[in-house]
CSV table of C-alpha atoms (C1' of nucleotides) in Angstrom, one decimal:
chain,number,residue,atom,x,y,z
A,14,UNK,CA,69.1,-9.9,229.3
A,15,UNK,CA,68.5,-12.8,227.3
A,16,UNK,CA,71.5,-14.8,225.5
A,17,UNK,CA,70.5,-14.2,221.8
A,18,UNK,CA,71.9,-10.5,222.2
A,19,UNK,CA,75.4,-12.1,222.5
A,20,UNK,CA,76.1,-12.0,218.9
A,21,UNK,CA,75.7,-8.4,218.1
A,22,UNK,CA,77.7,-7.7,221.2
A,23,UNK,CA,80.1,-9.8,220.4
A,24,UNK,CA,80.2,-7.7,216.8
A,25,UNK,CA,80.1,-4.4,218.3
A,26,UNK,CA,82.8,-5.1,220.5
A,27,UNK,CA,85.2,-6.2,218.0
A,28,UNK,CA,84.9,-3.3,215.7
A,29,UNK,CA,85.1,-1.3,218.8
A,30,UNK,CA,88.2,-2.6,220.1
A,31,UNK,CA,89.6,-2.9,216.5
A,32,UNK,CA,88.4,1.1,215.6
A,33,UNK,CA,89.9,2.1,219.4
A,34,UNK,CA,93.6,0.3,219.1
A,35,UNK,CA,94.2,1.3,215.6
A,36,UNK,CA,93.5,5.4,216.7
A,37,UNK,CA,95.9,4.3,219.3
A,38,UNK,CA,98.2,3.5,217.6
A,39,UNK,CA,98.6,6.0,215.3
A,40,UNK,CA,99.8,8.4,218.3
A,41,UNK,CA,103.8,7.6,219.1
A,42,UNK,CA,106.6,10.4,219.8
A,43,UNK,CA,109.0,8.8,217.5
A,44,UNK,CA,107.1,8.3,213.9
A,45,UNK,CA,109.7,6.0,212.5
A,46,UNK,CA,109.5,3.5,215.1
A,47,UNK,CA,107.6,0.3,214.2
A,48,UNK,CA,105.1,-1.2,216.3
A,49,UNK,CA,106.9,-4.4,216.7
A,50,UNK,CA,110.0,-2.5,218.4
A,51,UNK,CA,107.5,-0.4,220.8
A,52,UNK,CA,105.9,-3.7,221.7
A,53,UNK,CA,109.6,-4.8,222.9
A,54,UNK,CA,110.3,-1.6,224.5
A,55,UNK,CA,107.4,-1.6,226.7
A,56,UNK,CA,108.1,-5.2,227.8
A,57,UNK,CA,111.5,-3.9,229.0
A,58,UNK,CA,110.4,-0.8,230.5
A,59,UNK,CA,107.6,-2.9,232.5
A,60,UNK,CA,109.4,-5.6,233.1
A,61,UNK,CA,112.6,-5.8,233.3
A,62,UNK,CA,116.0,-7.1,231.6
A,63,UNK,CA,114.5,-10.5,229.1
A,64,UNK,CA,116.8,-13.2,227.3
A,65,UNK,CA,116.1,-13.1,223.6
A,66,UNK,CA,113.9,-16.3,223.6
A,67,UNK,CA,111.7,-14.1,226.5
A,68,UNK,CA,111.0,-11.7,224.2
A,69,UNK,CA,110.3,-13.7,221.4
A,70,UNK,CA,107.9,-16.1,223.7
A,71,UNK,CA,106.2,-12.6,224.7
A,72,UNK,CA,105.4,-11.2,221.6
A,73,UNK,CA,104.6,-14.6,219.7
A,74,UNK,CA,107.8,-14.5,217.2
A,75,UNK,CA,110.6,-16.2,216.2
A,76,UNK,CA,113.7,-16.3,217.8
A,77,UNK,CA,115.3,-15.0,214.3
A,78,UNK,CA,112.4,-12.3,213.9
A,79,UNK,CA,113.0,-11.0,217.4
A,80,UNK,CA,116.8,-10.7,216.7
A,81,UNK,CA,116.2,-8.4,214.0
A,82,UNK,CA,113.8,-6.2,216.2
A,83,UNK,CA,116.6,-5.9,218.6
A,84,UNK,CA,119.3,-5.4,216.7
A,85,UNK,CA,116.9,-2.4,215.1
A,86,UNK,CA,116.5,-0.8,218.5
A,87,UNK,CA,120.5,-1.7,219.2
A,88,UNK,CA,121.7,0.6,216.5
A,89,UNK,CA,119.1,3.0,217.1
A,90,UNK,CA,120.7,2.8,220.9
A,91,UNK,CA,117.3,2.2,223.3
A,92,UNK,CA,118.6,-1.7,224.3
A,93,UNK,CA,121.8,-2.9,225.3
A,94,UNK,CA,122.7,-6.5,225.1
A,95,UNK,CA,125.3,-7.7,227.5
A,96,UNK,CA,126.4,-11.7,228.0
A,97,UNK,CA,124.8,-13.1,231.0
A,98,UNK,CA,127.6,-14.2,233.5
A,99,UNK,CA,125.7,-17.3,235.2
A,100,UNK,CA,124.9,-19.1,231.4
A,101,UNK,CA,127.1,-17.7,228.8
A,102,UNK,CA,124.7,-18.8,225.7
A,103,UNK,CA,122.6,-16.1,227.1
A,104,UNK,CA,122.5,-12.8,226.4
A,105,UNK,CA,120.6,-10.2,228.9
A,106,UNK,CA,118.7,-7.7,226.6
A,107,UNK,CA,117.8,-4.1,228.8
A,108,UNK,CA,116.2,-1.1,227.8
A,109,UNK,CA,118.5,2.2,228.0
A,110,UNK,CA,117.9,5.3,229.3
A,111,UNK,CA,116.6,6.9,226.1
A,112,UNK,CA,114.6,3.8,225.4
A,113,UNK,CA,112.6,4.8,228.5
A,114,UNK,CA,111.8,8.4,227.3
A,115,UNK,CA,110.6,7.0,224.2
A,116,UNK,CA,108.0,4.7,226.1
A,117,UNK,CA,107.4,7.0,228.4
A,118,UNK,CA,106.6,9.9,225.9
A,119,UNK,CA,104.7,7.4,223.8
A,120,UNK,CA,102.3,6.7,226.8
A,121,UNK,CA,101.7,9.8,227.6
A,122,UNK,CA,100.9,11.0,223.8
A,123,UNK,CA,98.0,7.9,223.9
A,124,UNK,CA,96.9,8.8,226.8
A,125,UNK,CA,96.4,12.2,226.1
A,126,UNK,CA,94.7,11.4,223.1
A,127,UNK,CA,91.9,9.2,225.2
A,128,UNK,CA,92.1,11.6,227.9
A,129,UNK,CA,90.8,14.5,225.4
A,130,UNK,CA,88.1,11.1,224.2
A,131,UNK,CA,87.2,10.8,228.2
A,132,UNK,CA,86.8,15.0,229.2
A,133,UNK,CA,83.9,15.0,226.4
A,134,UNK,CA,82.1,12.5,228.0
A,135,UNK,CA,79.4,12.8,231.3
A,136,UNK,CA,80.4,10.5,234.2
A,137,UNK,CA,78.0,7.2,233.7
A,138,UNK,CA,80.1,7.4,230.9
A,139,UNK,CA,83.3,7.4,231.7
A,140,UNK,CA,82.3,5.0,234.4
A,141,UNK,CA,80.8,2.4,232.0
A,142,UNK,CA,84.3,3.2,229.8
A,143,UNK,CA,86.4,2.5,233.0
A,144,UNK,CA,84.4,-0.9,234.3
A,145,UNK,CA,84.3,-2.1,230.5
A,146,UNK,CA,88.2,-1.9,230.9
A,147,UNK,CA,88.2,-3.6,234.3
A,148,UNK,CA,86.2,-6.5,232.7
A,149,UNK,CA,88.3,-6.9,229.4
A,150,UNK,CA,91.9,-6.9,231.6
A,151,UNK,CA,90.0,-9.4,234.1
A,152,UNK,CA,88.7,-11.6,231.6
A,153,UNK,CA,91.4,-10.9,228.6
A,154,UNK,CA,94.4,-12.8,229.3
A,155,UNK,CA,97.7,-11.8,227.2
B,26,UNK,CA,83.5,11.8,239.3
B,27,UNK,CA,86.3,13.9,239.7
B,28,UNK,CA,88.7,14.9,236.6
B,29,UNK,CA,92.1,13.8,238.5
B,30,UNK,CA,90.7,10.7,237.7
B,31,UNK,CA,90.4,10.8,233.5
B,32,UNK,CA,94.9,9.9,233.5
B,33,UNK,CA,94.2,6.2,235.2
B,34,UNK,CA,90.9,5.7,232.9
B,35,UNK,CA,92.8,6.4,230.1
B,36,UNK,CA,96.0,4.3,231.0
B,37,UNK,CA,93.5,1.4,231.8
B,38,UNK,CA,91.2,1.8,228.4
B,39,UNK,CA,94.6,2.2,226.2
B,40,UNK,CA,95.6,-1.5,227.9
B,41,UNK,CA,92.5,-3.0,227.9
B,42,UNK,CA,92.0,-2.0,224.1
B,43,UNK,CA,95.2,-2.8,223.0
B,44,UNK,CA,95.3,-6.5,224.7
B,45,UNK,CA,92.0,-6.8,223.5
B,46,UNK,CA,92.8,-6.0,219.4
B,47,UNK,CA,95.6,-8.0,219.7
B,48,UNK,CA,93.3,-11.5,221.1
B,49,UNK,CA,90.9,-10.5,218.4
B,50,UNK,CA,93.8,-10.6,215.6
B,51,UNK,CA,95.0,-13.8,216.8
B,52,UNK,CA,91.6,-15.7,215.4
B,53,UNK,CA,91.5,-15.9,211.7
B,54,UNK,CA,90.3,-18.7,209.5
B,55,UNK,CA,93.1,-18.3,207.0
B,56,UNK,CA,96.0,-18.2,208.8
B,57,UNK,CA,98.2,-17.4,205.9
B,58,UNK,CA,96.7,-14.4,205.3
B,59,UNK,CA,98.0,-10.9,206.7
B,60,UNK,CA,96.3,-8.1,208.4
B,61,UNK,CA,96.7,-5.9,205.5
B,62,UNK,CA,95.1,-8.1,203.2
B,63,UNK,CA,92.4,-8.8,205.5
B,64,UNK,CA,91.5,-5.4,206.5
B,65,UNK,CA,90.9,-5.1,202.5
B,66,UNK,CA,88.4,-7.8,202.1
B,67,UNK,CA,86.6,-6.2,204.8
B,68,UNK,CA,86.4,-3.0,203.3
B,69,UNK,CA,85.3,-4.5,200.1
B,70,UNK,CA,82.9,-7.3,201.8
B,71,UNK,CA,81.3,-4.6,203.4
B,72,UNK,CA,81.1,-1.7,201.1
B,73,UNK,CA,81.5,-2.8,197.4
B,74,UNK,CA,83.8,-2.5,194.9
B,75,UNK,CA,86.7,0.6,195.2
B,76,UNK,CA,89.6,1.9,193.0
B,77,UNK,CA,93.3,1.4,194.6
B,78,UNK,CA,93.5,5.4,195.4
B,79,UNK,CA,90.4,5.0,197.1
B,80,UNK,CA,91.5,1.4,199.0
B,81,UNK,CA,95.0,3.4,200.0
B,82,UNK,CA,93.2,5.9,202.1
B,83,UNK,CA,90.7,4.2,203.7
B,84,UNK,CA,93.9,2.3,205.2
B,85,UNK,CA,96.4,5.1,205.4
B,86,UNK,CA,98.9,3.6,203.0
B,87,UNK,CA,100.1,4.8,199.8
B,88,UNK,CA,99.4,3.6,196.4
B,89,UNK,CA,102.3,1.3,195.8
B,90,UNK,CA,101.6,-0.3,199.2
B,91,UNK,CA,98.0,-1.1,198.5
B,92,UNK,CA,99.6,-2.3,194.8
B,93,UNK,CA,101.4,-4.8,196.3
B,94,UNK,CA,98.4,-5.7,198.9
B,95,UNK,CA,95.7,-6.1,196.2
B,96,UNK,CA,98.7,-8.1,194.0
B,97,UNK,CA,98.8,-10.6,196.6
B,98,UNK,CA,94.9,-11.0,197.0
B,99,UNK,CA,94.8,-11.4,193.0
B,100,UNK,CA,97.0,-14.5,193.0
B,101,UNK,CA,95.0,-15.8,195.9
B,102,UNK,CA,91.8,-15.7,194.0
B,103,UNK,CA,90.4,-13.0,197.2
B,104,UNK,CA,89.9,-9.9,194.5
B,105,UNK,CA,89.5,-9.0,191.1
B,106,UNK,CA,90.6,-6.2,188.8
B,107,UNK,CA,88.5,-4.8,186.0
B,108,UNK,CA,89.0,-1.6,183.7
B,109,UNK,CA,86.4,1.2,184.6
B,110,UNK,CA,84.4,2.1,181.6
B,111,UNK,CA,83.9,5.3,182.4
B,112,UNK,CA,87.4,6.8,183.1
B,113,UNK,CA,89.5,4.6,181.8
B,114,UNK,CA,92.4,5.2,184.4
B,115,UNK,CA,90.5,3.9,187.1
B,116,UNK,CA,90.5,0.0,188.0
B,117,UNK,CA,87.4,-1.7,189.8
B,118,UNK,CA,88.7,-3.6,192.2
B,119,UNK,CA,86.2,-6.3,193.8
B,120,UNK,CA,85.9,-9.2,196.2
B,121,UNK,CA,85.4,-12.6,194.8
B,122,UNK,CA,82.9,-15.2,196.5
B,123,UNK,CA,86.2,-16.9,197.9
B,124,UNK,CA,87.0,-13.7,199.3
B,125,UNK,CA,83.7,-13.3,200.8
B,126,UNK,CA,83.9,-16.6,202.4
B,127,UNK,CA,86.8,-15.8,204.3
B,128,UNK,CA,86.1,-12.5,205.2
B,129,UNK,CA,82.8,-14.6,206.7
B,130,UNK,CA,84.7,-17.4,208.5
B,131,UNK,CA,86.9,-15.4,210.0
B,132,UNK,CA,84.4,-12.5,211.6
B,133,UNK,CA,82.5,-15.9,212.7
B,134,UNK,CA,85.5,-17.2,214.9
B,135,UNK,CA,86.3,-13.7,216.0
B,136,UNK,CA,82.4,-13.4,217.4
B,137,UNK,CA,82.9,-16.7,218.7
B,138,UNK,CA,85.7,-16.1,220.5
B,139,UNK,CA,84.1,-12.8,221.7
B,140,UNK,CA,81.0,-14.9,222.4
B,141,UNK,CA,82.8,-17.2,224.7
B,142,UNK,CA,84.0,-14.2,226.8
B,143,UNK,CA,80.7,-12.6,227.4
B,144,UNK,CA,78.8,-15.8,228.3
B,145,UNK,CA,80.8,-16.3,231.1
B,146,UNK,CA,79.4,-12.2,232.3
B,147,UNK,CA,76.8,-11.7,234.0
B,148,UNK,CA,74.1,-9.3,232.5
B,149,UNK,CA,75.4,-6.3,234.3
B,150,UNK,CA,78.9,-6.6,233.2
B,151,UNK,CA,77.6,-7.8,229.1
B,152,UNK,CA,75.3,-4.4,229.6
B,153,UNK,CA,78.9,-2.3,230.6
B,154,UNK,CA,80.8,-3.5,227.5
B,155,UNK,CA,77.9,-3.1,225.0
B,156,UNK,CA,77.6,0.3,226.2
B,157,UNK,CA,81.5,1.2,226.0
B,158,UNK,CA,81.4,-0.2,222.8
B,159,UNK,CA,78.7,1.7,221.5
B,160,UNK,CA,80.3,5.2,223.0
B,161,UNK,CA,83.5,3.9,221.4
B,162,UNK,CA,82.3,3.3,218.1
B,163,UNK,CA,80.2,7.2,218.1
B,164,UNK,CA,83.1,9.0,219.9
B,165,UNK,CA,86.2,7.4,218.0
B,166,UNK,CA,85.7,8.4,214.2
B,167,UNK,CA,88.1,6.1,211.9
C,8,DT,C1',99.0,19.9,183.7
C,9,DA,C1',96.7,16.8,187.0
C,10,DT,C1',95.2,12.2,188.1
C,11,DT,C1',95.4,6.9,188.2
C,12,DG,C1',97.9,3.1,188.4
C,13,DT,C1',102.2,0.9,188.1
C,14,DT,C1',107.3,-0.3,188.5
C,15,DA,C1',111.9,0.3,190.8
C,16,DT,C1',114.3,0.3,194.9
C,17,DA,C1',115.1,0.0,199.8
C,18,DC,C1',114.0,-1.0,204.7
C,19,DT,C1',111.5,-3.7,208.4
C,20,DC,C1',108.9,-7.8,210.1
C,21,DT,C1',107.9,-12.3,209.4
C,22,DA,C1',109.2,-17.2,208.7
C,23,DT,C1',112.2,-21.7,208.1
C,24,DA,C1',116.7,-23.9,207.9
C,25,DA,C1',121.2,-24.1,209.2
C,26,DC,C1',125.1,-22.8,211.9
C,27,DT,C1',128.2,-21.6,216.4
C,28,DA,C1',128.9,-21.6,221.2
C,29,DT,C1',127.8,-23.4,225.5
C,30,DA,C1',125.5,-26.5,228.9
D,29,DT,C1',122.3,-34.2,223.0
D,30,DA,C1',119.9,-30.0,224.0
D,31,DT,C1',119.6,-25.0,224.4
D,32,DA,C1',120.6,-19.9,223.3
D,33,DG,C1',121.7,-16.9,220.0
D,34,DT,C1',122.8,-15.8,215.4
D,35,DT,C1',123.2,-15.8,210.2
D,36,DA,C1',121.2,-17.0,205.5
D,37,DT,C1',117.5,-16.7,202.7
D,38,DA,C1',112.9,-15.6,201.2
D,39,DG,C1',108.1,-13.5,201.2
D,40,DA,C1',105.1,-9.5,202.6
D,41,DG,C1',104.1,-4.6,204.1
D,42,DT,C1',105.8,-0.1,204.2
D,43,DA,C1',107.8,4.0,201.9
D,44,DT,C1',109.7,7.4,198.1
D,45,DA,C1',110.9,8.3,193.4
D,46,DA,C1',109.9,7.9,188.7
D,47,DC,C1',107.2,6.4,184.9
D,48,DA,C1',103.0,5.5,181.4
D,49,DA,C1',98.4,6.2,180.2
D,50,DT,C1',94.5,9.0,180.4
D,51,DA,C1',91.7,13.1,181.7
DNA sequence: TATTGTTATACTCTATAACTATA
DNA sequence: TATAGTTATAGAGTATAACAATA
C-alpha cells in the first residue's frame, strides 16, 4: 500500500468516526441528561471519587463550567460532594448509587444498539470492526 | 467467531469511536466557532444551499435552534440569507466563500491529524481501519 | 387551515473575572 | 502568595409556546 492513499483514509475515517459517535449518542436511558453530565458520570463510575479541578482537567473545562455540571447532577441526586478531611479547600465529588444505574443503563442501551450493528455482519467483519478498535484505543490517546 | 463475543466488540467500538470523535473535534481552524455552527457549513459546503426547516432536520434540532445557529453564522459573514422567489416563505440559506474557507481549513487539519496517526501503521493495520470505516459508513445510516 | 420563519422565554454549557477559604 | 472552590456575568445551543406572513 502506497502512502498517497492516506488522504482518503484519513477522510473516510473521520466521517466514520463522526457518523458512528453521533448514533451513539443519541442512545441514553435518561433523555434529559446532557452529554457534558454523562461525560462526568462515567469518569466517576470508572474512576473513582475526583476533586473538582480533576474533573474539569478531564473533560477540558473550566473550573466554573464544571461546577455548574456538578451542581446539575447534585440536585438531580447522582453525585455527592463531601469536604475532604486531609486539605479542607477540597471537596471530594463521588457518584451515588443512582448515578451508577444511570451509567450503567446508558452503556448497556449503546451497546445494544452496536451489538444489533455487529449480529448483521459476517465474522471478517466484525474482526476488522474489533482490530480497527484495538488500533484507535492503542494509538488514540484521551 | 462466536456471538458471546459481539458485548466486548461493542463495548470496545463504542470507546474507540467515542475517544476518537472527540480528538477529531478538538482540531478546528477557527477556534471560535462551535460544533453547531460547524456542522452547518458542512452541510451547506457540501450540498448546496437549504431552507432553515430543511437545515433543522438534517441536525435534529428545531427551528428556533437552527434560527439562532444560522443568526450567529450571518454576523460572522459564514452564511447568507435570501428570499426564495418561488414560495415566498421559504429563505435560501447559503455558504459564503469565507465560509467555504473554513469549512476547508478545518477538514485539512482534521485529515492531518488523522494523517499523522496512520503513517505511523503499518499497511495491515491502515488496511483494517479503511475497511471498518467503510462498513461503518454503509451499515450506520445518519 | 397548514407551512415557513421568527420572536419570547427559559435552562444548560461554556468562558473570564473576581471573590472566599485554606495552605 | 498560591491553590481549591465558588459566585457573577455574559454568549451560545437547546427547547416549547406563540406569532406573522404566505400558501
Amino acid at each position: 500500500m502506497s502512502d498517497e492513499s492516506i488522504p482518503t483514509e484519513a477522510s473516510d475515517l473521520r466521517a466514520a468516526a463522526m457518523r458512528l459517535a453521533r448514533r451513539i449518542r443519541q442512545q441514553r436511558s435518561v433523555t434529559t441528561m446532557t452529554d457534558a453530565q454523562f461525560a462526568v458520570l462515567v469518569n466517576l463510575h470508572l474512576h473513582g471519587p475526583h476533586t473538582l479541578t480533576a474533573l474539569a482537567e478531564r473533560d477540558g473545562v473550566t473550573a466554573p463550567s464544571m461546577n455548574r455540571t456538578v451542581n446539575c447532577l447534585e440536585e438531580l441526586g447522582f453525585v455527592t460532594r463531601v469536604a475532604a478531611t486531609d486539605d479542607r479547600r477540597k471537596v471530594r465529588i463521588a457518584i451515588t448509587d443512582a448515578g451508577s444505574v444511570v451509567v450503567r443503563e446508558t452503556s448497556e442501551r449503546r451497546d445494544n444498539w452496536l451489538a444489533q450493528i455487529l449480529g448483521r455482519l459476517d465474522d471478517a467483519e466484525r474482526r476488522t470492526l474489533h482490530s480497527a478498535a484495538e488500533i484507535i484505543l492503542r494509538e488514540v490517546h484521551r
